[in-house]
Amino acid sequence: MGKRQRKFFLFCFAGMGACLLSAYINTFFAALYRADTFTTTTEIAPVVEEVMKFLPLLFYLLIFEPKREQIKNTAVVIALSFATFENVCYLIQNGAGHFSFIFFRGIGTGAMHVICGAIVGGGLAYVWQRTWLKIAGTCGLLGAAITFHAIYNLLIAYGSAAQYIAYLLPVLILTAGKLISRSSICLLYT
């Protein structure tokens, strides 16, 4: 497959492994705090999942000292593989009785994890270049990703129309971000 693809698959497996470990850690904390499903979904899962997605990225940053663009790409690959594995597990647990629900959940959850990965990866590409900002910046970026993830999970757990708004929100944010980045690139070349 070549050396370039080896890194990609390594980070895919790291994201899937982080997803698997997150499930066990979420269950552990839910049992430890005797949390109900709503509390686990809205308070425990966002923190655990974002920290677990961050750990392989932190290892990469500390050991290999990558370039800025590599940091962003790695964070998004980890987040996307995390979301893919999470959606596969959800599909296996709940079945595919309502395909439209599974479809919208898969796209919304995938987009949410990519946004959180982009927040952390894009921010770390900037923060990691400044020694005085590494710790505080990293904590702030993780806090922003956890907050976005928690809001998404809260809307999903609430149900009804809020659930469908939650599925659309990350997709709309990704679309807007893509349009903004394309227009800024066009402005640079004109």
mmCIF file of N, CA, C and O in Angstrom, residues 49-117:
data_model
loop_
_atom_site.group_PDB
_atom_site.id
_atom_site.type_symbol
_atom_site.label_atom_id
_atom_site.label_comp_id
_atom_site.label_asym_id
_atom_site.label_seq_id
_atom_site.Cartn_x
_atom_site.Cartn_y
_atom_site.Cartn_z
ATOM 1 N N GLU A 49 -15.499 10.878 24.752
ATOM 2 C CA GLU A 49 -15.238 10.675 23.330
ATOM 3 C C GLU A 49 -14.242 11.686 22.778
ATOM 4 O O GLU A 49 -13.339 11.325 22.016
ATOM 5 N N GLU A 50 -14.364 12.932 23.146
ATOM 6 C CA GLU A 50 -13.428 13.940 22.626
ATOM 7 C C GLU A 50 -12.019 13.746 23.188
ATOM 8 O O GLU A 50 -11.044 13.917 22.467
ATOM 9 N N VAL A 51 -11.916 13.373 24.441
ATOM 10 C CA VAL A 51 -10.590 13.104 25.010
ATOM 11 C C VAL A 51 -9.974 11.867 24.365
ATOM 12 O O VAL A 51 -8.783 11.850 24.032
ATOM 13 N N MET A 52 -10.772 10.846 24.131
ATOM 14 C CA MET A 52 -10.247 9.625 23.513
ATOM 15 C C MET A 52 -9.828 9.872 22.063
ATOM 16 O O MET A 52 -8.846 9.292 21.599
ATOM 17 N N LYS A 53 -10.535 10.727 21.345
ATOM 18 C CA LYS A 53 -10.124 11.075 19.976
ATOM 19 C C LYS A 53 -8.851 11.910 19.997
ATOM 20 O O LYS A 53 -8.057 11.862 19.064
ATOM 21 N N PHE A 54 -8.652 12.659 21.072
ATOM 22 C CA PHE A 54 -7.480 13.526 21.178
ATOM 23 C C PHE A 54 -6.202 12.743 21.499
ATOM 24 O O PHE A 54 -5.114 13.136 21.066
ATOM 25 N N LEU A 55 -6.309 11.649 22.228
ATOM 26 C CA LEU A 55 -5.120 10.921 22.666
ATOM 27 C C LEU A 55 -4.226 10.424 21.531
ATOM 28 O O LEU A 55 -3.004 10.609 21.586
ATOM 29 N N PRO A 56 -4.771 9.788 20.467
ATOM 30 C CA PRO A 56 -3.868 9.412 19.362
ATOM 31 C C PRO A 56 -3.229 10.618 18.682
ATOM 32 O O PRO A 56 -2.076 10.574 18.270
ATOM 33 N N LEU A 57 -3.978 11.713 18.601
ATOM 34 C CA LEU A 57 -3.434 12.940 18.015
ATOM 35 C C LEU A 57 -2.314 13.502 18.887
ATOM 36 O O LEU A 57 -1.282 13.943 18.377
ATOM 37 N N LEU A 58 -2.508 13.464 20.193
ATOM 38 C CA LEU A 58 -1.467 13.933 21.116
ATOM 39 C C LEU A 58 -0.203 13.090 20.981
ATOM 40 O O LEU A 58 0.912 13.622 20.950
ATOM 41 N N PHE A 59 -0.368 11.790 20.882
ATOM 42 C CA PHE A 59 0.779 10.903 20.680
ATOM 43 C C PHE A 59 1.524 11.286 19.402
ATOM 44 O O PHE A 59 2.755 11.387 19.385
ATOM 45 N N TYR A 60 0.778 11.516 18.341
ATOM 46 C CA TYR A 60 1.371 11.909 17.058
ATOM 47 C C TYR A 60 2.126 13.233 17.184
ATOM 48 O O TYR A 60 3.231 13.387 16.657
ATOM 49 N N LEU A 61 1.532 14.186 17.886
ATOM 50 C CA LEU A 61 2.175 15.487 18.067
ATOM 51 C C LEU A 61 3.469 15.384 18.871
ATOM 52 O O LEU A 61 4.474 16.012 18.529
ATOM 53 N N LEU A 62 3.436 14.610 19.932
ATOM 54 C CA LEU A 62 4.599 14.514 20.813
ATOM 55 C C LEU A 62 5.740 13.706 20.204
ATOM 56 O O LEU A 62 6.911 14.043 20.400
ATOM 57 N N ILE A 63 5.434 12.661 19.490
ATOM 58 C CA ILE A 63 6.478 11.767 18.980
ATOM 59 C C ILE A 63 7.008 12.212 17.618
ATOM 60 O O ILE A 63 8.214 12.237 17.389
ATOM 61 N N PHE A 64 6.133 12.582 16.692
ATOM 62 C CA PHE A 64 6.559 12.827 15.314
ATOM 63 C C PHE A 64 6.707 14.288 14.938
ATOM 64 O O PHE A 64 7.235 14.597 13.865
ATOM 65 N N GLU A 65 6.223 15.212 15.741
ATOM 66 C CA GLU A 65 6.289 16.645 15.471
ATOM 67 C C GLU A 65 5.903 16.973 14.023
ATOM 68 O O GLU A 65 6.726 17.431 13.227
ATOM 69 N N PRO A 66 4.655 16.720 13.661
ATOM 70 C CA PRO A 66 4.213 16.901 12.271
ATOM 71 C C PRO A 66 4.072 18.366 11.877
ATOM 72 O O PRO A 66 4.055 19.263 12.725
ATOM 73 N N LYS A 67 3.910 18.577 10.572
ATOM 74 C CA LYS A 67 3.662 19.909 10.034
ATOM 75 C C LYS A 67 2.199 20.277 10.284
ATOM 76 O O LYS A 67 1.380 19.428 10.590
ATOM 77 N N ARG A 68 1.898 21.557 10.097
ATOM 78 C CA ARG A 68 0.554 22.066 10.387
ATOM 79 C C ARG A 68 -0.537 21.314 9.623
ATOM 80 O O ARG A 68 -1.552 20.931 10.198
ATOM 81 N N GLU A 69 -0.349 21.131 8.333
ATOM 82 C CA GLU A 69 -1.377 20.475 7.515
ATOM 83 C C GLU A 69 -1.562 19.023 7.919
ATOM 84 O O GLU A 69 -2.671 18.492 7.882
ATOM 85 N N GLN A 70 -0.488 18.365 8.328
ATOM 86 C CA GLN A 70 -0.577 16.975 8.765
ATOM 87 C C GLN A 70 -1.402 16.854 10.049
ATOM 88 O O GLN A 70 -2.113 15.867 10.232
ATOM 89 N N ILE A 71 -1.294 17.845 10.918
ATOM 90 C CA ILE A 71 -2.066 17.829 12.165
ATOM 91 C C ILE A 71 -3.558 17.879 11.857
ATOM 92 O O ILE A 71 -4.350 17.102 12.386
ATOM 93 N N LYS A 72 -3.939 18.797 10.974
ATOM 94 C CA LYS A 72 -5.361 18.941 10.612
ATOM 95 C C LYS A 72 -5.898 17.656 9.989
ATOM 96 O O LYS A 72 -6.959 17.169 10.371
ATOM 97 N N ASN A 73 -5.169 17.129 9.019
ATOM 98 C CA ASN A 73 -5.622 15.919 8.326
ATOM 99 C C ASN A 73 -5.729 14.729 9.274
ATOM 100 O O ASN A 73 -6.679 13.953 9.191
ATOM 101 N N THR A 74 -4.760 14.585 10.144
ATOM 102 C CA THR A 74 -4.767 13.474 11.095
ATOM 103 C C THR A 74 -5.968 13.559 12.027
ATOM 104 O O THR A 74 -6.639 12.555 12.280
ATOM 105 N N ALA A 75 -6.255 14.746 12.527
ATOM 106 C CA ALA A 75 -7.399 14.923 13.430
ATOM 107 C C ALA A 75 -8.709 14.566 12.733
ATOM 108 O O ALA A 75 -9.574 13.909 13.323
ATOM 109 N N VAL A 76 -8.851 14.966 11.486
ATOM 110 C CA VAL A 76 -10.092 14.675 10.755
ATOM 111 C C VAL A 76 -10.208 13.183 10.437
ATOM 112 O O VAL A 76 -11.291 12.598 10.547
ATOM 113 N N VAL A 77 -9.099 12.538 10.084
ATOM 114 C CA VAL A 77 -9.128 11.095 9.807
ATOM 115 C C VAL A 77 -9.510 10.320 11.064
ATOM 116 O O VAL A 77 -10.336 9.405 11.018
ATOM 117 N N ILE A 78 -8.933 10.685 12.198
ATOM 118 C CA ILE A 78 -9.273 10.022 13.463
ATOM 119 C C ILE A 78 -10.758 10.229 13.775
ATOM 120 O O ILE A 78 -11.469 9.286 14.131
ATOM 121 N N ALA A 79 -11.241 11.461 13.625
ATOM 122 C CA ALA A 79 -12.647 11.762 13.925
ATOM 123 C C ALA A 79 -13.594 11.025 12.977
ATOM 124 O O ALA A 79 -14.622 10.495 13.402
ATOM 125 N N LEU A 80 -13.240 10.974 11.703
ATOM 126 C CA LEU A 80 -14.100 10.314 10.726
ATOM 127 C C LEU A 80 -14.148 8.803 10.958
ATOM 128 O O LEU A 80 -15.223 8.198 10.880
ATOM 129 N N SER A 81 -13.026 8.206 11.271
ATOM 130 C CA SER A 81 -13.031 6.757 11.537
ATOM 131 C C SER A 81 -13.742 6.455 12.856
ATOM 132 O O SER A 81 -14.426 5.435 12.978
ATOM 133 N N PHE A 82 -13.623 7.343 13.835
ATOM 134 C CA PHE A 82 -14.364 7.210 15.091
ATOM 135 C C PHE A 82 -15.864 7.201 14.793
ATOM 136 O O PHE A 82 -16.601 6.325 15.260
ATOM 137 N N ALA A 83 -16.313 8.176 14.001
ATOM 138 C CA ALA A 83 -17.735 8.289 13.680
ATOM 139 C C ALA A 83 -18.231 7.093 12.877
ATOM 140 O O ALA A 83 -19.334 6.593 13.115
ATOM 141 N N THR A 84 -17.421 6.622 11.950
ATOM 142 C CA THR A 84 -17.808 5.473 11.137
ATOM 143 C C THR A 84 -17.996 4.236 12.008
ATOM 144 O O THR A 84 -18.999 3.525 11.893
ATOM 145 N N PHE A 85 -17.042 4.002 12.891
ATOM 146 C CA PHE A 85 -17.141 2.840 13.767
ATOM 147 C C PHE A 85 -18.325 2.973 14.722
ATOM 148 O O PHE A 85 -19.045 2.006 14.977
ATOM 149 N N GLU A 86 -18.558 4.176 15.230
ATOM 150 C CA GLU A 86 -19.698 4.416 16.117
ATOM 151 C C GLU A 86 -21.012 4.143 15.394
ATOM 152 O O GLU A 86 -21.925 3.525 15.951
ATOM 153 N N ASN A 87 -21.122 4.588 14.143
ATOM 154 C CA ASN A 87 -22.340 4.357 13.367
ATOM 155 C C ASN A 87 -22.541 2.879 13.057
ATOM 156 O O ASN A 87 -23.668 2.389 13.081
ATOM 157 N N VAL A 88 -21.474 2.166 12.766
ATOM 158 C CA VAL A 88 -21.582 0.733 12.518
ATOM 159 C C VAL A 88 -22.058 0.017 13.782
ATOM 160 O O VAL A 88 -22.952 -0.837 13.722
ATOM 161 N N CYS A 89 -21.488 0.377 14.918
ATOM 162 C CA CYS A 89 -21.922 -0.234 16.187
ATOM 163 C C CYS A 89 -23.375 0.088 16.484
ATOM 164 O O CYS A 89 -24.133 -0.777 16.931
ATOM 165 N N TYR A 90 -23.793 1.334 16.221
ATOM 166 C CA TYR A 90 -25.185 1.722 16.438
ATOM 167 C C TYR A 90 -26.116 0.911 15.538
ATOM 168 O O TYR A 90 -27.167 0.450 15.972
ATOM 169 N N LEU A 91 -25.712 0.736 14.294
ATOM 170 C CA LEU A 91 -26.513 -0.036 13.347
ATOM 171 C C LEU A 91 -26.625 -1.498 13.780
ATOM 172 O O LEU A 91 -27.697 -2.098 13.705
ATOM 173 N N ILE A 92 -25.540 -2.065 14.261
ATOM 174 C CA ILE A 92 -25.562 -3.458 14.720
ATOM 175 C C ILE A 92 -26.459 -3.609 15.947
ATOM 176 O O ILE A 92 -27.226 -4.564 16.044
ATOM 177 N N GLN A 93 -26.386 -2.654 16.873
ATOM 178 C CA GLN A 93 -27.191 -2.739 18.098
ATOM 179 C C GLN A 93 -28.675 -2.515 17.845
ATOM 180 O O GLN A 93 -29.513 -3.160 18.451
ATOM 181 N N ASN A 94 -29.007 -1.570 16.970
ATOM 182 C CA ASN A 94 -30.402 -1.145 16.821
ATOM 183 C C ASN A 94 -31.071 -1.620 15.548
ATOM 184 O O ASN A 94 -32.253 -1.379 15.360
ATOM 185 N N GLY A 95 -30.320 -2.236 14.662
ATOM 186 C CA GLY A 95 -30.913 -2.708 13.422
ATOM 187 C C GLY A 95 -31.182 -1.580 12.456
ATOM 188 O O GLY A 95 -30.961 -0.412 12.748
ATOM 189 N N ALA A 96 -31.664 -1.937 11.294
ATOM 190 C CA ALA A 96 -31.925 -0.957 10.237
ATOM 191 C C ALA A 96 -33.412 -0.901 9.918
ATOM 192 O O ALA A 96 -33.806 -0.832 8.759
ATOM 193 N N GLY A 97 -34.243 -0.929 10.948
ATOM 194 C CA GLY A 97 -35.686 -0.909 10.749
ATOM 195 C C GLY A 97 -36.168 0.341 10.042
ATOM 196 O O GLY A 97 -37.057 0.283 9.198
ATOM 197 N N HIS A 98 -35.602 1.473 10.373
ATOM 198 C CA HIS A 98 -35.975 2.746 9.752
ATOM 199 C C HIS A 98 -34.744 3.290 9.044
ATOM 200 O O HIS A 98 -33.935 3.990 9.635
ATOM 201 N N PHE A 99 -34.636 2.986 7.758
ATOM 202 C CA PHE A 99 -33.445 3.372 7.007
ATOM 203 C C PHE A 99 -33.235 4.875 7.001
ATOM 204 O O PHE A 99 -32.107 5.345 7.130
ATOM 205 N N SER A 100 -34.304 5.654 6.860
ATOM 206 C CA SER A 100 -34.143 7.110 6.809
ATOM 207 C C SER A 100 -33.551 7.633 8.110
ATOM 208 O O SER A 100 -32.690 8.522 8.094
ATOM 209 N N PHE A 101 -33.990 7.078 9.237
ATOM 210 C CA PHE A 101 -33.433 7.500 10.531
ATOM 211 C C PHE A 101 -31.952 7.160 10.619
ATOM 212 O O PHE A 101 -31.133 7.985 11.017
ATOM 213 N N ILE A 102 -31.581 5.956 10.226
ATOM 214 C CA ILE A 102 -30.183 5.520 10.253
ATOM 215 C C ILE A 102 -29.342 6.391 9.322
ATOM 216 O O ILE A 102 -28.233 6.792 9.661
ATOM 217 N N PHE A 103 -29.883 6.713 8.163
ATOM 218 C CA PHE A 103 -29.172 7.537 7.193
ATOM 219 C C PHE A 103 -28.890 8.927 7.763
ATOM 220 O O PHE A 103 -27.755 9.398 7.726
ATOM 221 N N PHE A 104 -29.922 9.591 8.292
ATOM 222 C CA PHE A 104 -29.734 10.939 8.817
ATOM 223 C C PHE A 104 -28.855 10.938 10.064
ATOM 224 O O PHE A 104 -28.042 11.833 10.260
ATOM 225 N N ARG A 105 -28.999 9.918 10.883
ATOM 226 C CA ARG A 105 -28.151 9.810 12.069
ATOM 227 C C ARG A 105 -26.695 9.630 11.663
ATOM 228 O O ARG A 105 -25.804 10.252 12.214
ATOM 229 N N GLY A 106 -26.469 8.770 10.687
ATOM 230 C CA GLY A 106 -25.105 8.520 10.238
ATOM 231 C C GLY A 106 -24.433 9.749 9.675
ATOM 232 O O GLY A 106 -23.284 10.056 10.003
ATOM 233 N N ILE A 107 -25.150 10.492 8.865
ATOM 234 C CA ILE A 107 -24.587 11.704 8.264
ATOM 235 C C ILE A 107 -24.392 12.773 9.336
ATOM 236 O O ILE A 107 -23.347 13.415 9.391
ATOM 237 N N GLY A 108 -25.392 12.967 10.194
ATOM 238 C CA GLY A 108 -25.287 13.996 11.232
ATOM 239 C C GLY A 108 -24.191 13.704 12.231
ATOM 240 O O GLY A 108 -23.398 14.587 12.584
ATOM 241 N N THR A 109 -24.118 12.470 12.688
ATOM 242 C CA THR A 109 -23.084 12.098 13.662
ATOM 243 C C THR A 109 -21.704 12.179 13.034
ATOM 244 O O THR A 109 -20.757 12.661 13.667
ATOM 245 N N GLY A 110 -21.588 11.726 11.800
ATOM 246 C CA GLY A 110 -20.305 11.822 11.113
ATOM 247 C C GLY A 110 -19.856 13.263 10.967
ATOM 248 O O GLY A 110 -18.695 13.599 11.230
ATOM 249 N N ALA A 111 -20.762 14.131 10.564
ATOM 250 C CA ALA A 111 -20.436 15.546 10.406
ATOM 251 C C ALA A 111 -20.062 16.178 11.746
ATOM 252 O O ALA A 111 -19.120 16.977 11.827
ATOM 253 N N MET A 112 -20.779 15.808 12.808
ATOM 254 C CA MET A 112 -20.469 16.363 14.133
ATOM 255 C C MET A 112 -19.060 15.975 14.566
ATOM 256 O O MET A 112 -18.294 16.803 15.059
ATOM 257 N N HIS A 113 -18.712 14.688 14.383
ATOM 258 C CA HIS A 113 -17.368 14.257 14.778
ATOM 259 C C HIS A 113 -16.294 14.917 13.919
ATOM 260 O O HIS A 113 -15.224 15.258 14.425
ATOM 261 N N VAL A 114 -16.563 15.121 12.650
ATOM 262 C CA VAL A 114 -15.594 15.796 11.779
ATOM 263 C C VAL A 114 -15.417 17.248 12.210
ATOM 264 O O VAL A 114 -14.293 17.762 12.236
ATOM 265 N N ILE A 115 -16.506 17.915 12.570
ATOM 266 C CA ILE A 115 -16.402 19.300 13.046
ATOM 267 C C ILE A 115 -15.569 19.353 14.320
ATOM 268 O O ILE A 115 -14.683 20.201 14.459
ATOM 269 N N CYS A 116 -15.834 18.446 15.250
ATOM 270 C CA CYS A 116 -15.050 18.425 16.489
ATOM 271 C C CYS A 116 -13.576 18.131 16.195
ATOM 272 O O CYS A 116 -12.688 18.745 16.791
ATOM 273 N N GLY A 117 -13.318 17.217 15.265
ATOM 274 C CA GLY A 117 -11.943 16.931 14.870
ATOM 275 C C GLY A 117 -11.285 18.129 14.210
ATOM 276 O O GLY A 117 -10.102 18.406 14.427
#
